[in-house]
Short mmCIF file of C-alpha atoms in Angstrom, two decimals:
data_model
loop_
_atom_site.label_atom_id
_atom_site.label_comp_id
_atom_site.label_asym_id
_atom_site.label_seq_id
_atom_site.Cartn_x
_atom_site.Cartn_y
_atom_site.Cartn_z
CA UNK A 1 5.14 -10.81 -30.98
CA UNK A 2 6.91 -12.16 -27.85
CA UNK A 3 10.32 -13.16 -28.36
CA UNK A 4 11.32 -16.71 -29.61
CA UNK A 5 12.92 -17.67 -26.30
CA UNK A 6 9.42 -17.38 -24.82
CA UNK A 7 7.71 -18.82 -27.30
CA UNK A 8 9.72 -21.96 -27.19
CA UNK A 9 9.31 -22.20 -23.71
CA UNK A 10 6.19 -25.24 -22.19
CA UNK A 11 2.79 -23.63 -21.54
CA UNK A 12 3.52 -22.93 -17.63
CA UNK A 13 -0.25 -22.47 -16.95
CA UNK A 14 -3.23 -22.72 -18.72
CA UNK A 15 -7.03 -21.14 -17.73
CA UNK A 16 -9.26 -23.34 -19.64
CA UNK A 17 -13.02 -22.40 -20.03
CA UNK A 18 -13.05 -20.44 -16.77
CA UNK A 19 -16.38 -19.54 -15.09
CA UNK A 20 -16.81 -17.63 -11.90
CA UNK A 21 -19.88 -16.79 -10.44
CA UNK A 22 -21.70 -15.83 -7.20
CA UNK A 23 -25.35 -16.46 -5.82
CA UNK A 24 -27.25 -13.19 -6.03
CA UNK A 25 -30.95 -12.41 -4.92
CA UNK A 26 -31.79 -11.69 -8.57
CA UNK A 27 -29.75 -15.08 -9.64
CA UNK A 28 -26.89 -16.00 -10.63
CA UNK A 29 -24.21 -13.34 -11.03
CA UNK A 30 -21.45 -13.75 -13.58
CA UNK A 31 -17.90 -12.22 -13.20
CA UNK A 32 -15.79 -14.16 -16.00
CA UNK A 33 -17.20 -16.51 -18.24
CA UNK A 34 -14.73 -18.51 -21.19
CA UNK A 35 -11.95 -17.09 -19.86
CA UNK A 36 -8.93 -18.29 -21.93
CA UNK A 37 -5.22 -17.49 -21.14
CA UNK A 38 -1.74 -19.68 -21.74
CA UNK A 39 1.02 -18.35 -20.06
CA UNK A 40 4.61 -19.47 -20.74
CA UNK A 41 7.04 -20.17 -18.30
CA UNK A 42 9.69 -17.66 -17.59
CA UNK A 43 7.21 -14.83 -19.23
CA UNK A 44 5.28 -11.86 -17.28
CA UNK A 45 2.17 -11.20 -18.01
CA UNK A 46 -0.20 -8.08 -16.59
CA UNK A 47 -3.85 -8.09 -17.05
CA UNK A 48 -5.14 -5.22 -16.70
CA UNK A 49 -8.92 -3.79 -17.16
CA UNK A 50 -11.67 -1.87 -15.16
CA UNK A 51 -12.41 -2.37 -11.90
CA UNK A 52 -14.92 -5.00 -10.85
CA UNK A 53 -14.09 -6.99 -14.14
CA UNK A 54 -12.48 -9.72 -12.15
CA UNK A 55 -8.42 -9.69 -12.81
CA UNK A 56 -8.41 -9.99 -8.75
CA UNK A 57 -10.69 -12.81 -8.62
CA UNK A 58 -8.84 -14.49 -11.66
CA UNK A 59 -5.27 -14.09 -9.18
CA UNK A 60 -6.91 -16.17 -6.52
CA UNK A 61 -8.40 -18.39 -8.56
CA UNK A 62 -5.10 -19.41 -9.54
CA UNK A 63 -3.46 -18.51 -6.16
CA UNK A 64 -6.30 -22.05 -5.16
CA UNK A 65 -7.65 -19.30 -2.51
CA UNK A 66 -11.16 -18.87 -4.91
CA UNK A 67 -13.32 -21.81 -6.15
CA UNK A 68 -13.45 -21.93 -9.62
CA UNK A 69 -17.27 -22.07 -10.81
CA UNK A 70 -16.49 -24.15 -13.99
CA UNK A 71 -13.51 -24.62 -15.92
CA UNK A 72 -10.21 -25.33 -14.53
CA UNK A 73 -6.36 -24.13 -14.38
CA UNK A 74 -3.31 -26.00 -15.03
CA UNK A 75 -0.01 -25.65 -13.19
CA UNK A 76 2.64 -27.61 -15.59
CA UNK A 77 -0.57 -29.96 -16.73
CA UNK A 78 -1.89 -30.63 -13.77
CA UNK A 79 -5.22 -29.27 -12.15
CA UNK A 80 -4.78 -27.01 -9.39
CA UNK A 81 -6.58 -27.66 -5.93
CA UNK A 82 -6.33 -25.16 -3.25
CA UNK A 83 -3.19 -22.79 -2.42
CA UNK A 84 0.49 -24.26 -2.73
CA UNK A 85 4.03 -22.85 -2.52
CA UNK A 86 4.34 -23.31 -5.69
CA UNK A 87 2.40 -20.22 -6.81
CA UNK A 88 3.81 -17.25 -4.31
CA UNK A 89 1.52 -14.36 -4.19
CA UNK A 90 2.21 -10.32 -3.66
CA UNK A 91 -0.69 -8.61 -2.29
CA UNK A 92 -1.28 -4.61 -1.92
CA UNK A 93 -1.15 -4.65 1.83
CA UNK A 94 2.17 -7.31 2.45
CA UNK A 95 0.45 -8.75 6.01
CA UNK A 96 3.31 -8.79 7.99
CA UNK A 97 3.54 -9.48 11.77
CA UNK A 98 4.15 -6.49 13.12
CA UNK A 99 6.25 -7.78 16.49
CA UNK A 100 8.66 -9.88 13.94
CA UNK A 101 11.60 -8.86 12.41
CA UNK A 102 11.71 -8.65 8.20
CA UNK A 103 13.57 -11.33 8.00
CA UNK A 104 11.63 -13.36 10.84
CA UNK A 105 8.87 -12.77 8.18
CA UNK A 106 10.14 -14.20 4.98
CA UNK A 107 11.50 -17.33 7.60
CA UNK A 108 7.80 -17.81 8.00
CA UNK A 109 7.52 -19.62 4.53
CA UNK A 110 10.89 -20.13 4.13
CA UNK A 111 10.89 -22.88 6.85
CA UNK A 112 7.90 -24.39 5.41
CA UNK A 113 9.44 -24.87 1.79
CA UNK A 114 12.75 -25.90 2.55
CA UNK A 115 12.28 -27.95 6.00
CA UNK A 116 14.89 -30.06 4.55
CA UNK A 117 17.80 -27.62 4.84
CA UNK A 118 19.51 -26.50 7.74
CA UNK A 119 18.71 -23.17 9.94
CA UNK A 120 21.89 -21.48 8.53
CA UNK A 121 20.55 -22.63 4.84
CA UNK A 122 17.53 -21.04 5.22
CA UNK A 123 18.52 -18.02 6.44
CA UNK A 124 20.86 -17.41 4.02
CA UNK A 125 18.17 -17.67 1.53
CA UNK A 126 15.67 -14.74 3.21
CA UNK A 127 18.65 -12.57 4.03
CA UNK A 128 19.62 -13.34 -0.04
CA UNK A 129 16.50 -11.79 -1.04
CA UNK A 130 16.00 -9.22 1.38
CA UNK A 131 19.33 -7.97 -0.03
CA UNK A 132 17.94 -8.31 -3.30
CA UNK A 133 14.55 -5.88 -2.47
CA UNK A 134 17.29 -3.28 -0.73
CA UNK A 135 16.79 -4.17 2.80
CA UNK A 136 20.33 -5.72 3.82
CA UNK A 137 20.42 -3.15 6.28
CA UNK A 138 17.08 -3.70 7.76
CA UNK A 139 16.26 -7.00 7.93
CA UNK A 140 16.48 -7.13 11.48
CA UNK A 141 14.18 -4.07 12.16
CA UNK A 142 10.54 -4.74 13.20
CA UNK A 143 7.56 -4.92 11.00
CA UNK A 144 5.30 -2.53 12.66
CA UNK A 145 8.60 0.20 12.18
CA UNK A 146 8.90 0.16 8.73
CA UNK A 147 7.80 1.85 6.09
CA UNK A 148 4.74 1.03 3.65
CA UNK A 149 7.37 0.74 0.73
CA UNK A 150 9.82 -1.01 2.81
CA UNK A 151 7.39 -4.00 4.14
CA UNK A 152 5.81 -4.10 0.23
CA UNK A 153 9.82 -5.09 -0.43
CA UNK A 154 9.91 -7.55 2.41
CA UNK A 155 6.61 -8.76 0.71
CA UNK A 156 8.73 -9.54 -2.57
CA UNK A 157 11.58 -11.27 -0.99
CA UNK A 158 8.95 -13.52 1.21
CA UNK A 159 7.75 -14.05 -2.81
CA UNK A 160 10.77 -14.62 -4.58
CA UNK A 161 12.47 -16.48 -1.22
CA UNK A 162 9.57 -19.54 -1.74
CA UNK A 163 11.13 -20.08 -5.68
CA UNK A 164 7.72 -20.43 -6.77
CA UNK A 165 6.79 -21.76 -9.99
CA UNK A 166 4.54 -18.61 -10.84
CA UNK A 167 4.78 -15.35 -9.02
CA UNK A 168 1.14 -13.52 -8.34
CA UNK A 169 1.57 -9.92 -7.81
CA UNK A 170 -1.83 -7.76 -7.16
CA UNK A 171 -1.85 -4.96 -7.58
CA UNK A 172 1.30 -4.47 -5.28
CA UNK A 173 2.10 -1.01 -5.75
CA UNK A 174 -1.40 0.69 -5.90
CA UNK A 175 -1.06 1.94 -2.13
CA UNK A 176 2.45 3.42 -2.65
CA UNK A 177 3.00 7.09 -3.60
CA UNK A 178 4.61 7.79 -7.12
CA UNK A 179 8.58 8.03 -6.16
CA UNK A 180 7.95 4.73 -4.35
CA UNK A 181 6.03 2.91 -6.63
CA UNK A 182 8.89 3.46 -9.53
CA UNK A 183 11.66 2.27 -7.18
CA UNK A 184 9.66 -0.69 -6.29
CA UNK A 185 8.87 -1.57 -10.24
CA UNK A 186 12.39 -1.10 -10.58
CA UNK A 187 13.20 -3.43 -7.62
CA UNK A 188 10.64 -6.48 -9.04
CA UNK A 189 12.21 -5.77 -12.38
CA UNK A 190 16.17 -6.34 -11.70
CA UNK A 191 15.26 -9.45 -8.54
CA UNK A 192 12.63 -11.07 -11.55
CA UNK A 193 15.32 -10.53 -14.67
CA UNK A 194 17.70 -12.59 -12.28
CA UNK A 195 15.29 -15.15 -11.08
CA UNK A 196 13.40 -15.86 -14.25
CA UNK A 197 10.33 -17.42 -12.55
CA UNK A 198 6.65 -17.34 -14.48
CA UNK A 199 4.87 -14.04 -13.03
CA UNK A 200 1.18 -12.79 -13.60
CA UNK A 201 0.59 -8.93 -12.58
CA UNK A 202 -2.89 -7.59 -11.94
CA UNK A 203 -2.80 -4.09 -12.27
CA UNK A 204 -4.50 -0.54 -13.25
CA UNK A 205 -1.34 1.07 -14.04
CA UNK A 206 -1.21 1.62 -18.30
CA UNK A 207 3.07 2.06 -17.76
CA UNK A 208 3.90 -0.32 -15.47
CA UNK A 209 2.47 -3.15 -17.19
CA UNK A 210 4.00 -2.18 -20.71
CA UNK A 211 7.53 -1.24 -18.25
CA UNK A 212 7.15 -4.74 -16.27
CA UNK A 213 5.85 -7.06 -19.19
CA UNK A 214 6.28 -9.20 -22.13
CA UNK A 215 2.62 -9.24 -22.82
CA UNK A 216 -0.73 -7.28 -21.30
CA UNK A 217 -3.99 -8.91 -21.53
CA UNK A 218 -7.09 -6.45 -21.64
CA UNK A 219 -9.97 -7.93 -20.27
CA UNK A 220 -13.53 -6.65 -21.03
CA UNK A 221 -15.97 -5.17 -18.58
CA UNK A 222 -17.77 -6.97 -16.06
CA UNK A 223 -19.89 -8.84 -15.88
CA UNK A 224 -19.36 -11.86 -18.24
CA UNK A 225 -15.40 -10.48 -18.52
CA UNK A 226 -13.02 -12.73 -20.82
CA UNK A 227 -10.09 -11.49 -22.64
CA UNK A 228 -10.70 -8.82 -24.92
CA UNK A 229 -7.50 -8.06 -26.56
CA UNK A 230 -3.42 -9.00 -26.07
CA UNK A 231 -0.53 -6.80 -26.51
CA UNK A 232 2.73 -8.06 -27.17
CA UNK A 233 5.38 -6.08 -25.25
CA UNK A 234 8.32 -6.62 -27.97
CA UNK A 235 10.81 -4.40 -26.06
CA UNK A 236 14.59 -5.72 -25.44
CA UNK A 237 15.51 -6.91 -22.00
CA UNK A 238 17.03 -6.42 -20.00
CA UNK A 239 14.84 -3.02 -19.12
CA UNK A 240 16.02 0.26 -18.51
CA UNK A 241 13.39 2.87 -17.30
CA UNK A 242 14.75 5.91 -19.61
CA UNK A 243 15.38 3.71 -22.51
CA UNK A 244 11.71 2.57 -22.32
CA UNK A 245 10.08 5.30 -21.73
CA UNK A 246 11.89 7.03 -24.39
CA UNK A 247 11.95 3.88 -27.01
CA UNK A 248 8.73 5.44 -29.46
CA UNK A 249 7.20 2.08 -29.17
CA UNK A 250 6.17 2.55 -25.49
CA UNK A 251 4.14 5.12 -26.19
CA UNK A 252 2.47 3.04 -29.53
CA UNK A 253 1.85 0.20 -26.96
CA UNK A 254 0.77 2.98 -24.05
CA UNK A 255 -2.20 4.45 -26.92
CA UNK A 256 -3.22 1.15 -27.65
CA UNK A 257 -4.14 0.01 -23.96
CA UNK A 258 -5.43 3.36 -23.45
CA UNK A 259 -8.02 3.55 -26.47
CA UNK A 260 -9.08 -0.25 -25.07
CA UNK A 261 -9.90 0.90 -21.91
CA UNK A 262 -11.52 3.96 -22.92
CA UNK A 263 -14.24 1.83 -25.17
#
């Protein structure tokens, strides 16, 4: 079960009776169809589930950068139309411009959200974050010089800097190497336990969404995917790597996923 805090918490956002399809020259082609999910606020939740069974397409459907065929998705009650600030998303490949600085990136949005504050206010928030992601000492280095790990940090801090009401993150680490991908779970972990804000995870990785989450939704194959089963993450937080990995339910939690996907 999740914990009681969560489960007391509002309904943060709701897919209701979601549809997506595309035109195809042998008709209609289905990739979700009665697609249910309530997410509370202040939980993470991962989806996880074979490729081309449409956790992606879900993200931006609720990112507003996909149509949604029929159904619809609430933010807080209210229908969602098109992208907005309010839901902050972390791609695989960060998009930075190269010729700016890191924190010249994160100012990007920064400036947008909080027009309202002064230039000294919103710099103080980007350099807060970039702090946070472990890049205090290169903020002020150029995009195109850093590292794929380091800009996939900057690409958290540009996240988190926005205080977005839900935090998208796809697949973010699936073009790092191992080491890097650990110290960058590690990273979202400690900047999200502070921040506390709503976060859905799309991801292939079986320990990183039982390390990262308080539940993982397995969705079934394409086409025609909808949820096919829910796993309730009841491990303590705050998370410690070697505590969770060696806590026996991890690996109860780890078999389940595993003998889903294998079906």
């Amino acid at each position: 079960m999740m914990s009681n805090a969560i489960l007391d918490n509002k309904i943060m956002l709701e897919c209701m009776d979601i549809k997506k399809s595309y035109p195809s020259p042998d008709g209609e082609f289905v990739v979700l169809e009665d697609f249910q999910l309530k997410i509370h606020e202040k939980e993470f939740v991962s989806i996880i589930g074979h490729s081309g069974c449409g956790k992606s397409t879900l993200l931006t459907m609720v990112a507003g950068l996909n149509d949604i065929t029929d159904g619809k998705i609430l933010l807080e009650s209210r229908k969602i139309r098109g992208a907005g600030p309010d839901r902050a998303v972390v791609f695989q490949s960060p998009s930075l411009f190269p010729w700016m600085t890191a924190l010249e990136n994160v100012m990007i949005g920064v400036k947008q959200v909080f027009s309202h504050g002064t230039k000294k206010q919103r710099e103080d928030i980007c350099k807060y974050y970039l702090t946070k992601v472990g890049l205090g000492n290169s903020m002020h280095k150029k995009a195109r010089s850093l590292s794929q790990g380091m800009k996939q940090r900057v690409g958290i801090a540009r996240a988190f800097s926005l205080k977005p009401k839900v935090l998208l993150l796809d697949e973010p680490f699936g073009m790092l190497d191992s080491m890097t991908r650990v110290e960058l779970q590690d990273v979202l972990i400690d900047v999200w336990s502070k921040e506390q804000i709503t976060a859905i995870m799309v991801t292939h990785d079986v320990d990183e969404a039982i390390f990262l989450s308080d539940r993982v939704i397995m969705m079934t194959g394409g086409p025609y995917a909808k949820v096919g089963d829910v796993a309730h993450i009841n491990i303590e937080r705050p998370r410690n790597r070697t505590t969770t990995i060696e806590d026996p339910r991890f690996y109860k939690y780890r078999q389940h996923l595993l003998e889903f996907l294998d079906h």
